Amino acid sequence: MANSDDGTVSVINTVNDTVSGTPITVGTSPQFVTIVPNGTKAYVTNYDSDNVSVINTASNTVSTTITVGDGPRGFAVTPNGAKAYAVNSDDGTVSVINTATDTVSTTITVGTTPIGVAVTPDGTKAYVANLNGNSVSVIDTATDTVSTTITTNIGTNPSTVAVTPNGAKAYVTNNTSNDVSVIDTATDTAGTPIAVGTNPRGVAVAPNGAKAYVVNNGSDSVSVINTTTDAVSSTITTNIGTTPTGVVFTADGAKAYVTNTGSDNVSVIDTATDTASATLLAVGGGPLGAAASPDQGDTVVTFQVTPTDGLTVAVPTTATLSEVSPGGTATGQLGTVTVEDERSLADASWVATVSLTDSFTTLGGSPITGSAVTYTPGAAINPVNGPFTPGTAGTLASARTAFSKPSGSGNNSVEWNPTLDVDVPDAAVAGTYTGTVTHSVA
C-alpha cells in the first residue's frame, strides 16, 4: 500500500490481515504500486520526486531508484516481466523501463495528464487513461508507440484502467462523469459507459474475470460490476473508509483490499459475499495505490531422512573383581558400557536394563545368585544429546534399569562404568567364581 502523505509503503500479510513490520520509506508522495510477475520486485511511483522506487520484496528494502518523467503515477509491468510502463502525469508521457537493468529505455508521448495504465495479458498493448484529455491512448508494446487514441464513449476525466484476465475488455473509470467505460480490446472501441458511484477512481478485475470492483472516491463505496452483463450487481458501502481510492484483488481472488485515503486505513472485502470486514487495517498517511503478490505456484517438496543406524549397547567382554575371603564382599568396576542411538527418531527415548543371567559358580561350590549381587550404575560419561538418567543401585535378583533416556529426539549416546558388589557367604568354598552380567537396551 503506497502511503502518499508520509512517503512510505505498508506491507499487509493477507493470510491474517495484519500490517507487517515497519513501513518502507520510498520517494515523495508515492502513488501506485506494482509487483512483477515473479514476485521479486515492487515498483512504486513517487509523484513529487519524479522517480520510481524499486523494492526488493524478499527484504522489503529499496534496492534502487529510477528517475522518470514529471509527476509519475500509474505503473504497469508486461506479463513476461521484461518491461514496465511508468505514466508521467505532468508532462504527458510514459517512461518505458527495462526491468532487467531498471533503466529507462525510451519515452512515449500520450494524452494530457495521463494517470492509469494497464497491459493486456498477452503483452501486446498498454492502455493509458488521459485525465484531462478525456481519452485513452493505446500503446503497441512491440514498437512502444501509440497505435490509436480512443475518445468516443470515454467519459469525463478518465483516471484508471483494468483489463480482464482473458484480455477481451478494458474498464476505465471516469472520475467526473461518474461512470466506467468498457473498451473492446479487439477493436479498441468503447461502448456505453456504466453508471457507478461518485468520482470513481480505482478499478480492478477479479482473477476469474467474473466481476470488476470500482472504488467511488466521492461516495465512499465500491461498485461491483458483473463483467458478463456489464451492469452494477451491488454496491458495498458498509465498512468502506473515507475517500477510498485504490483496490486490488489477492492472487486467488478471495479478498480485495481498498485503500481509504481520507481515513488512513484499508478495507478488506470478502469477494464471495461482497462484504467488507468490520476491522479496517491502519496503514500510513493517505494510502493510494495497492498491489498484491502474485500466485507463486507453490510446490510442496518432500525428502526422506533415513536413520544412521539402530540402537546398540557395547560392553566389556570380561571383568575381574577383588579377591575376598568367605563372608566378605568382592567388588570392582565392570568397565565402560556404551549405548549408542542412531535411529534419528523424533522420540528417542530408551531404557537399558541389566541382569545376572548366570549365577556366580565355582567347581564344588554353591551358586551365588543375583540377590547377593549389587549393581551401581554410576554417573553418565561423555553424554551426547541427553538427558540421561542412571538407574538406582540395587540387587540383580531380577532385571533392573541400568540407564535410560526419558525424552528428547535425534541421535544420542552415553557411557557409564558400573560397580558390582558380590556378598560372598561364610560357607563359600575356595575357587574362582564366574558369572555373566547381561546388558540390553530397547
Coordinates of C-alpha atoms in Angstrom, one line a residue:
M1 CA 0.0 0.0 0.0
A2 CA 1.5 3.3 -1.1
N3 CA 1.1 6.0 1.6
S4 CA 1.2 9.3 -0.3
D5 CA 1.2 11.6 2.7
D6 CA 4.3 10.1 4.5
G7 CA 6.4 8.7 1.7
T8 CA 6.1 5.1 2.7
V9 CA 4.8 1.7 1.7
S10 CA 2.9 -0.5 4.1
V11 CA 3.1 -4.3 3.7
I12 CA 0.0 -6.4 4.7
N13 CA 0.0 -10.1 5.4
T14 CA -3.1 -11.2 3.5
V15 CA -3.3 -14.5 5.4
N16 CA -4.1 -12.9 8.8
D17 CA -4.8 -9.4 7.6
T18 CA -2.2 -7.7 9.7
V19 CA 0.3 -4.9 8.8
S20 CA 3.8 -6.4 8.7
G21 CA 6.8 -4.7 10.1
T22 CA 7.9 -1.1 9.7
P23 CA 6.7 0.8 6.6
I24 CA 9.2 1.1 3.8
T25 CA 10.5 4.6 3.1
V26 CA 10.3 5.5 -0.6
G27 CA 10.1 8.8 -2.5
T28 CA 7.9 11.8 -2.1
S29 CA 4.1 11.3 -2.5
P30 CA 4.1 7.7 -3.6
Q31 CA 1.1 6.9 -5.8
F32 CA 0.9 3.4 -7.4
V33 CA 2.5 0.1 -6.5
T34 CA 3.1 -2.8 -9.0
I35 CA 4.7 -6.2 -8.3
V36 CA 6.5 -8.0 -11.1
P37 CA 5.0 -11.4 -12.2
N38 CA 7.7 -13.5 -10.4
G39 CA 7.1 -11.5 -7.1
T40 CA 10.7 -10.5 -6.6
K41 CA 10.3 -6.7 -7.0
A42 CA 7.8 -4.0 -6.4
Y43 CA 7.8 -0.7 -8.2
V44 CA 6.4 2.5 -6.6
T45 CA 5.8 5.7 -8.5
N46 CA 6.7 8.8 -6.5
Y47 CA 4.8 11.8 -7.8
D48 CA 6.6 14.7 -6.2
S49 CA 10.2 13.3 -6.5
D50 CA 9.7 12.3 -10.2
N51 CA 11.1 8.8 -9.7
V52 CA 10.3 5.2 -9.1
S53 CA 11.4 3.2 -6.1
V54 CA 12.3 -0.4 -6.6
I55 CA 11.6 -2.6 -3.6
N56 CA 13.3 -6.0 -3.1
T57 CA 10.3 -8.0 -1.8
A58 CA 12.5 -10.5 0.0
S59 CA 14.0 -7.9 2.3
N60 CA 11.3 -5.2 1.9
T61 CA 14.1 -2.6 1.2
V62 CA 14.6 -0.2 -1.7
S63 CA 17.2 -1.6 -4.0
T64 CA 17.4 1.3 -6.5
T65 CA 15.6 4.4 -7.6
I66 CA 14.8 5.2 -11.3
T67 CA 14.4 8.8 -12.5
V68 CA 11.5 9.1 -14.9
G69 CA 9.3 11.9 -16.2
D70 CA 7.4 14.7 -14.4
G71 CA 4.8 13.5 -11.8
P72 CA 4.7 9.7 -12.2
R73 CA 1.5 8.0 -11.2
G74 CA 0.3 4.8 -12.9
F75 CA 2.6 1.9 -13.4
A76 CA 2.2 -1.5 -15.2
V77 CA 4.5 -4.4 -16.0
T78 CA 4.3 -6.7 -19.0
P79 CA 3.2 -10.3 -18.3
N80 CA 6.7 -11.6 -19.1
G81 CA 8.2 -9.1 -16.7
A82 CA 10.6 -7.7 -19.2
K83 CA 9.3 -4.1 -19.5
A84 CA 7.4 -1.7 -17.3
Y85 CA 5.4 1.5 -18.1
A86 CA 5.5 4.5 -15.8
V87 CA 2.9 7.1 -16.6
N88 CA 4.1 10.7 -16.1
S89 CA 1.1 12.8 -15.4
D90 CA 2.5 16.3 -15.5
D91 CA 4.3 16.0 -18.9
G92 CA 2.0 13.7 -20.7
T93 CA 4.5 10.9 -21.3
V94 CA 5.1 7.3 -20.4
S95 CA 8.6 6.1 -19.4
V96 CA 9.4 2.6 -20.6
I97 CA 11.7 0.7 -18.1
N98 CA 13.9 -2.2 -18.8
T99 CA 13.2 -4.3 -15.7
A100 CA 16.4 -6.3 -16.1
T101 CA 18.6 -3.2 -15.7
D102 CA 15.9 -0.9 -14.1
T103 CA 16.7 1.9 -16.5
V104 CA 14.5 3.9 -18.9
S105 CA 14.9 2.7 -22.5
T106 CA 12.5 5.2 -24.2
T107 CA 9.8 7.7 -23.6
I108 CA 6.4 7.8 -25.3
T109 CA 4.2 10.9 -25.6
V110 CA 0.5 10.2 -24.8
G111 CA -2.5 12.4 -24.0
T112 CA -3.0 15.2 -21.4
T113 CA -2.5 14.4 -17.8
P114 CA -2.2 10.6 -18.0
I115 CA -2.9 8.7 -14.8
G116 CA -3.6 5.0 -15.0
V117 CA -2.1 2.3 -17.2
A118 CA -2.8 -1.4 -17.8
V119 CA -1.2 -4.0 -20.0
T120 CA -3.2 -6.8 -21.8
P121 CA -2.5 -10.4 -20.7
D122 CA -0.8 -11.2 -24.0
G123 CA 1.5 -8.2 -23.5
T124 CA 0.8 -6.6 -26.9
K125 CA -1.0 -3.4 -25.7
A126 CA -0.9 -0.9 -22.9
Y127 CA -3.9 1.3 -22.2
V128 CA -3.3 4.7 -20.7
A129 CA -6.1 6.9 -19.3
N130 CA -5.6 10.6 -20.0
L131 CA -7.4 12.5 -17.3
N132 CA -7.6 15.9 -18.9
G133 CA -7.6 14.6 -22.4
N134 CA -10.8 12.6 -21.9
S135 CA -9.2 9.9 -23.9
V136 CA -7.3 6.5 -23.7
S137 CA -4.0 6.1 -25.5
V138 CA -3.3 2.6 -26.8
I139 CA 0.4 1.7 -26.9
D140 CA 1.8 -1.0 -29.2
T141 CA 4.3 -2.6 -26.8
A142 CA 6.3 -4.2 -29.7
T143 CA 7.2 -0.7 -31.0
D144 CA 6.5 1.4 -27.9
T145 CA 4.4 3.8 -30.0
V146 CA 0.8 5.0 -29.7
S147 CA -1.2 3.0 -32.2
T148 CA -4.6 4.7 -31.6
T149 CA -6.4 7.1 -29.3
I150 CA -9.9 6.3 -28.1
T151 CA -12.2 9.2 -27.4
T152 CA -15.7 8.0 -28.3
N153 CA -17.7 6.9 -25.2
I154 CA -14.8 7.8 -22.9
G155 CA -16.3 9.8 -20.0
T156 CA -15.0 12.9 -18.3
N157 CA -11.6 12.7 -16.6
P158 CA -10.7 9.0 -17.1
S159 CA -8.2 8.0 -14.4
T160 CA -7.5 4.3 -14.1
V161 CA -7.7 1.2 -16.3
A162 CA -8.1 -2.6 -15.6
V163 CA -8.0 -5.3 -18.2
T164 CA -9.9 -8.6 -17.9
P165 CA -7.8 -11.8 -17.5
N166 CA -8.9 -13.0 -20.9
G167 CA -7.8 -9.7 -22.4
A168 CA -11.2 -9.1 -24.1
K169 CA -12.2 -5.9 -22.2
A170 CA -10.6 -2.9 -20.5
Y171 CA -12.5 -1.0 -17.8
V172 CA -11.8 2.8 -17.5
T173 CA -13.0 4.8 -14.5
N174 CA -14.3 8.3 -15.5
N175 CA -13.8 10.5 -12.4
T176 CA -16.1 13.4 -13.2
S177 CA -18.9 11.8 -15.2
N178 CA -19.3 9.1 -12.5
D179 CA -19.2 6.1 -14.9
V180 CA -17.0 3.4 -16.3
S181 CA -16.1 3.0 -20.0
V182 CA -15.8 -0.5 -21.4
I183 CA -13.3 -0.9 -24.2
D184 CA -13.4 -3.9 -26.6
T185 CA -9.7 -4.6 -26.9
A186 CA -10.1 -6.4 -30.3
T187 CA -11.4 -3.2 -32.0
D188 CA -10.3 -0.6 -29.5
T189 CA -13.7 0.9 -29.3
A190 CA -15.8 1.7 -26.2
G191 CA -19.5 1.1 -25.6
T192 CA -22.0 3.0 -23.5
P193 CA -20.4 3.8 -20.1
I194 CA -21.7 2.1 -16.9
A195 CA -23.0 4.5 -14.2
V196 CA -21.4 3.9 -10.8
G197 CA -20.9 6.0 -7.7
T198 CA -19.5 9.4 -7.3
N199 CA -15.9 10.1 -8.5
P200 CA -14.8 6.6 -9.4
R201 CA -11.0 6.2 -9.1
G202 CA -9.5 2.7 -8.7
V203 CA -10.7 -0.3 -10.6
A204 CA -9.6 -4.0 -10.6
V205 CA -10.9 -7.1 -12.2
A206 CA -11.2 -10.4 -10.2
P207 CA -8.7 -13.1 -11.2
N208 CA -11.5 -15.3 -12.5
G209 CA -12.8 -12.4 -14.6
A210 CA -16.3 -12.6 -13.2
K211 CA -16.6 -9.1 -11.7
A212 CA -14.8 -5.7 -11.5
Y213 CA -14.6 -3.6 -8.4
V214 CA -14.8 0.2 -8.9
V215 CA -13.9 2.4 -6.0
N216 CA -16.0 5.5 -5.7
N217 CA -13.9 8.2 -4.0
G218 CA -16.7 10.7 -3.6
S219 CA -19.4 8.4 -2.2
D220 CA -17.3 6.1 0.0
S221 CA -18.4 3.0 -1.7
V222 CA -17.4 0.2 -4.1
S223 CA -19.5 -0.7 -7.2
V224 CA -19.5 -4.3 -8.2
I225 CA -19.8 -4.8 -12.0
N226 CA -20.9 -8.1 -13.5
T227 CA -18.4 -8.4 -16.4
T228 CA -20.8 -10.6 -18.4
T229 CA -23.7 -8.1 -18.4
D230 CA -21.6 -5.0 -17.8
A231 CA -24.1 -3.9 -15.2
V232 CA -23.6 -3.0 -11.5
S233 CA -24.8 -6.0 -9.4
S234 CA -24.3 -4.5 -6.0
T235 CA -22.7 -1.6 -4.1
I236 CA -20.6 -2.0 -1.0
T237 CA -20.9 0.8 1.5
T238 CA -20.5 -0.8 5.0
N239 CA -17.0 -0.7 6.4
I240 CA -15.6 1.2 3.5
G241 CA -13.4 4.1 4.8
T242 CA -13.3 7.7 3.9
T243 CA -12.4 8.7 0.3
P244 CA -11.4 5.3 -1.0
T245 CA -9.0 5.4 -3.9
G246 CA -7.3 2.1 -4.9
V247 CA -8.3 -1.5 -5.0
V248 CA -6.5 -4.8 -5.6
F249 CA -7.5 -8.5 -5.5
T250 CA -5.4 -11.2 -4.0
A251 CA -4.0 -13.7 -6.4
D252 CA -6.6 -16.3 -5.5
G253 CA -9.4 -13.7 -5.8
A254 CA -10.8 -14.5 -2.3
K255 CA -10.2 -11.0 -1.0
A256 CA -10.0 -7.4 -2.2
Y257 CA -8.2 -4.6 -0.4
V258 CA -9.4 -1.0 -0.7
T259 CA -7.2 1.9 0.2
N260 CA -9.1 4.7 2.1
T261 CA -7.1 7.8 1.5
G262 CA -9.1 10.0 3.9
S263 CA -9.1 7.7 6.9
D264 CA -5.6 6.3 6.5
N265 CA -6.7 2.6 6.5
V266 CA -7.6 -0.3 4.3
S267 CA -10.9 -2.1 3.9
V268 CA -10.8 -5.9 3.4
I269 CA -13.6 -7.3 1.2
D270 CA -14.7 -10.9 1.2
T271 CA -15.3 -11.3 -2.6
A272 CA -17.6 -14.4 -2.1
T273 CA -20.2 -12.3 -0.3
D274 CA -19.1 -8.8 -1.4
T275 CA -19.0 -7.6 2.2
A276 CA -16.2 -5.7 4.0
S277 CA -14.8 -6.7 7.3
A278 CA -15.6 -4.6 10.3
T279 CA -11.9 -4.4 11.0
L280 CA -10.1 -1.7 9.0
L281 CA -6.3 -2.0 8.8
A282 CA -4.4 1.1 9.8
V283 CA -1.6 1.9 7.5
G284 CA 0.3 5.1 6.7
G285 CA -1.0 8.5 5.8
G286 CA -3.1 8.9 2.6
P287 CA -2.9 5.4 1.1
L288 CA -3.5 5.4 -2.6
G289 CA -2.3 2.6 -4.9
A290 CA -2.0 -1.1 -3.9
A291 CA -0.6 -4.3 -5.3
A292 CA -0.9 -7.9 -4.3
S293 CA 1.9 -10.5 -4.5
P294 CA 1.3 -12.9 -7.5
D295 CA 0.5 -16.5 -7.1
Q296 CA 3.9 -18.1 -6.9
G297 CA 2.8 -21.6 -7.9
D298 CA 3.9 -23.2 -4.6
T299 CA 5.4 -26.6 -4.9
V300 CA 5.5 -28.8 -1.8
V301 CA 8.9 -30.6 -1.7
T302 CA 9.5 -33.6 0.4
F303 CA 12.6 -35.7 1.1
Q304 CA 13.3 -38.7 3.4
V305 CA 15.9 -38.6 6.2
T306 CA 17.0 -42.2 6.9
P307 CA 18.3 -43.4 10.3
T308 CA 22.1 -43.5 10.6
D309 CA 21.8 -46.9 12.3
G310 CA 20.0 -48.6 15.1
L311 CA 20.0 -48.7 18.9
T312 CA 23.0 -50.7 20.3
V313 CA 24.8 -51.5 23.5
A314 CA 28.5 -52.3 23.8
V315 CA 30.0 -53.9 27.0
P316 CA 33.4 -55.2 28.1
T317 CA 34.0 -58.9 27.4
T318 CA 35.5 -59.6 30.8
A319 CA 35.9 -58.0 34.2
T320 CA 37.7 -59.1 37.4
L321 CA 36.5 -58.2 40.9
S322 CA 38.7 -58.0 44.0
E323 CA 39.8 -61.1 45.9
V324 CA 37.8 -61.9 49.0
S325 CA 37.6 -64.3 52.0
P326 CA 34.4 -66.1 52.8
G327 CA 31.9 -63.7 54.5
G328 CA 33.4 -60.7 52.7
T329 CA 32.4 -58.6 49.6
A330 CA 34.0 -58.9 46.2
T331 CA 33.9 -55.5 44.4
G332 CA 35.1 -53.8 41.3
Q333 CA 34.0 -51.9 38.1
L334 CA 32.9 -53.8 35.0
G335 CA 34.4 -51.3 32.6
T336 CA 32.7 -48.9 30.2
V337 CA 29.2 -49.7 29.0
T338 CA 28.1 -47.7 25.9
V339 CA 24.6 -47.1 24.5
E340 CA 24.6 -45.5 21.0
D341 CA 21.2 -44.5 19.5
E342 CA 21.5 -43.7 15.7
R343 CA 17.8 -44.2 14.9
S344 CA 17.3 -40.5 14.2
L345 CA 13.8 -40.6 15.8
A346 CA 11.6 -37.8 17.0
D347 CA 11.0 -39.8 20.2
A348 CA 14.5 -41.1 21.0
S349 CA 13.7 -42.4 24.5
W350 CA 15.2 -45.8 25.5
V351 CA 15.8 -48.0 28.6
A352 CA 19.0 -50.1 29.2
T353 CA 18.5 -53.0 31.6
V354 CA 21.0 -55.2 33.5
S355 CA 20.5 -58.8 34.8
L356 CA 22.6 -61.6 36.2
T357 CA 21.9 -64.3 33.6
D358 CA 24.4 -66.8 35.0
S359 CA 24.9 -67.1 38.8
F360 CA 28.5 -67.0 40.1
T361 CA 29.8 -70.5 40.5
T362 CA 33.0 -72.5 41.1
L363 CA 33.8 -76.1 41.0
G364 CA 32.3 -77.8 44.0
G365 CA 30.8 -74.6 45.4
S366 CA 27.2 -73.4 45.8
P367 CA 26.0 -70.8 43.3
I368 CA 25.9 -67.2 44.4
T369 CA 22.7 -65.8 43.0
G370 CA 21.6 -62.3 42.0
S371 CA 20.1 -61.5 45.4
A372 CA 23.7 -61.3 46.7
V373 CA 24.9 -59.1 43.8
T374 CA 24.5 -55.3 43.9
Y375 CA 24.7 -53.2 40.7
T376 CA 25.5 -49.5 40.9
P377 CA 25.5 -47.6 37.5
G378 CA 27.4 -44.5 38.5
A379 CA 27.3 -41.2 36.6
A380 CA 27.0 -40.6 32.9
I381 CA 30.2 -40.4 30.9
N382 CA 30.6 -38.4 27.6
P383 CA 26.8 -37.8 27.2
V384 CA 25.7 -36.6 23.8
N385 CA 22.2 -35.1 23.2
G386 CA 20.7 -36.0 26.6
P387 CA 19.0 -36.1 29.0
F388 CA 20.1 -39.4 30.5
T389 CA 19.1 -40.9 33.9
P390 CA 21.1 -43.6 35.8
G391 CA 19.2 -46.3 37.4
T392 CA 19.2 -46.7 41.2
A393 CA 21.6 -49.1 42.8
G394 CA 20.2 -52.5 43.8
T395 CA 20.5 -56.2 43.6
L396 CA 20.3 -58.3 40.5
A397 CA 17.7 -60.7 42.0
S398 CA 15.8 -59.6 38.9
A399 CA 16.5 -57.4 35.9
R400 CA 16.7 -53.7 36.7
T401 CA 17.2 -50.4 34.9
A402 CA 20.9 -49.5 34.4
F403 CA 20.5 -46.3 32.5
S404 CA 17.7 -44.6 30.5
K405 CA 17.0 -41.7 28.1
P406 CA 13.5 -40.4 29.2
S407 CA 12.9 -37.8 26.4
G408 CA 14.5 -36.0 23.5
S409 CA 14.9 -36.6 19.8
G410 CA 17.6 -37.4 17.3
N411 CA 20.8 -39.4 17.6
N412 CA 22.4 -39.7 21.1
S413 CA 24.9 -41.7 23.1
V414 CA 26.1 -42.2 26.7
E415 CA 28.7 -44.3 28.6
W416 CA 28.8 -45.4 32.2
N417 CA 31.2 -47.6 34.3
P418 CA 29.1 -49.7 36.7
T419 CA 30.3 -51.1 40.0
L420 CA 29.5 -54.7 41.0
D421 CA 29.5 -55.8 44.7
V422 CA 29.1 -59.6 45.4
D423 CA 28.4 -60.7 49.0
V424 CA 30.2 -64.0 49.5
P425 CA 28.6 -66.4 52.1
D426 CA 30.6 -67.7 55.1
A427 CA 30.2 -71.3 53.8
A428 CA 31.7 -70.5 50.4
V429 CA 34.5 -72.8 49.2
A430 CA 37.7 -71.5 47.7
G431 CA 38.0 -71.2 44.0
T432 CA 37.4 -68.8 41.0
Y433 CA 33.8 -67.8 40.7
T434 CA 32.5 -66.9 37.3
G435 CA 29.1 -65.4 36.4
T436 CA 27.5 -63.5 33.5
V437 CA 26.1 -60.0 33.7
T438 CA 24.0 -59.1 30.7
H439 CA 23.1 -55.5 29.5
S440 CA 20.3 -54.9 26.9
V441 CA 18.7 -51.8 25.5
A442 CA 15.3 -51.1 23.9

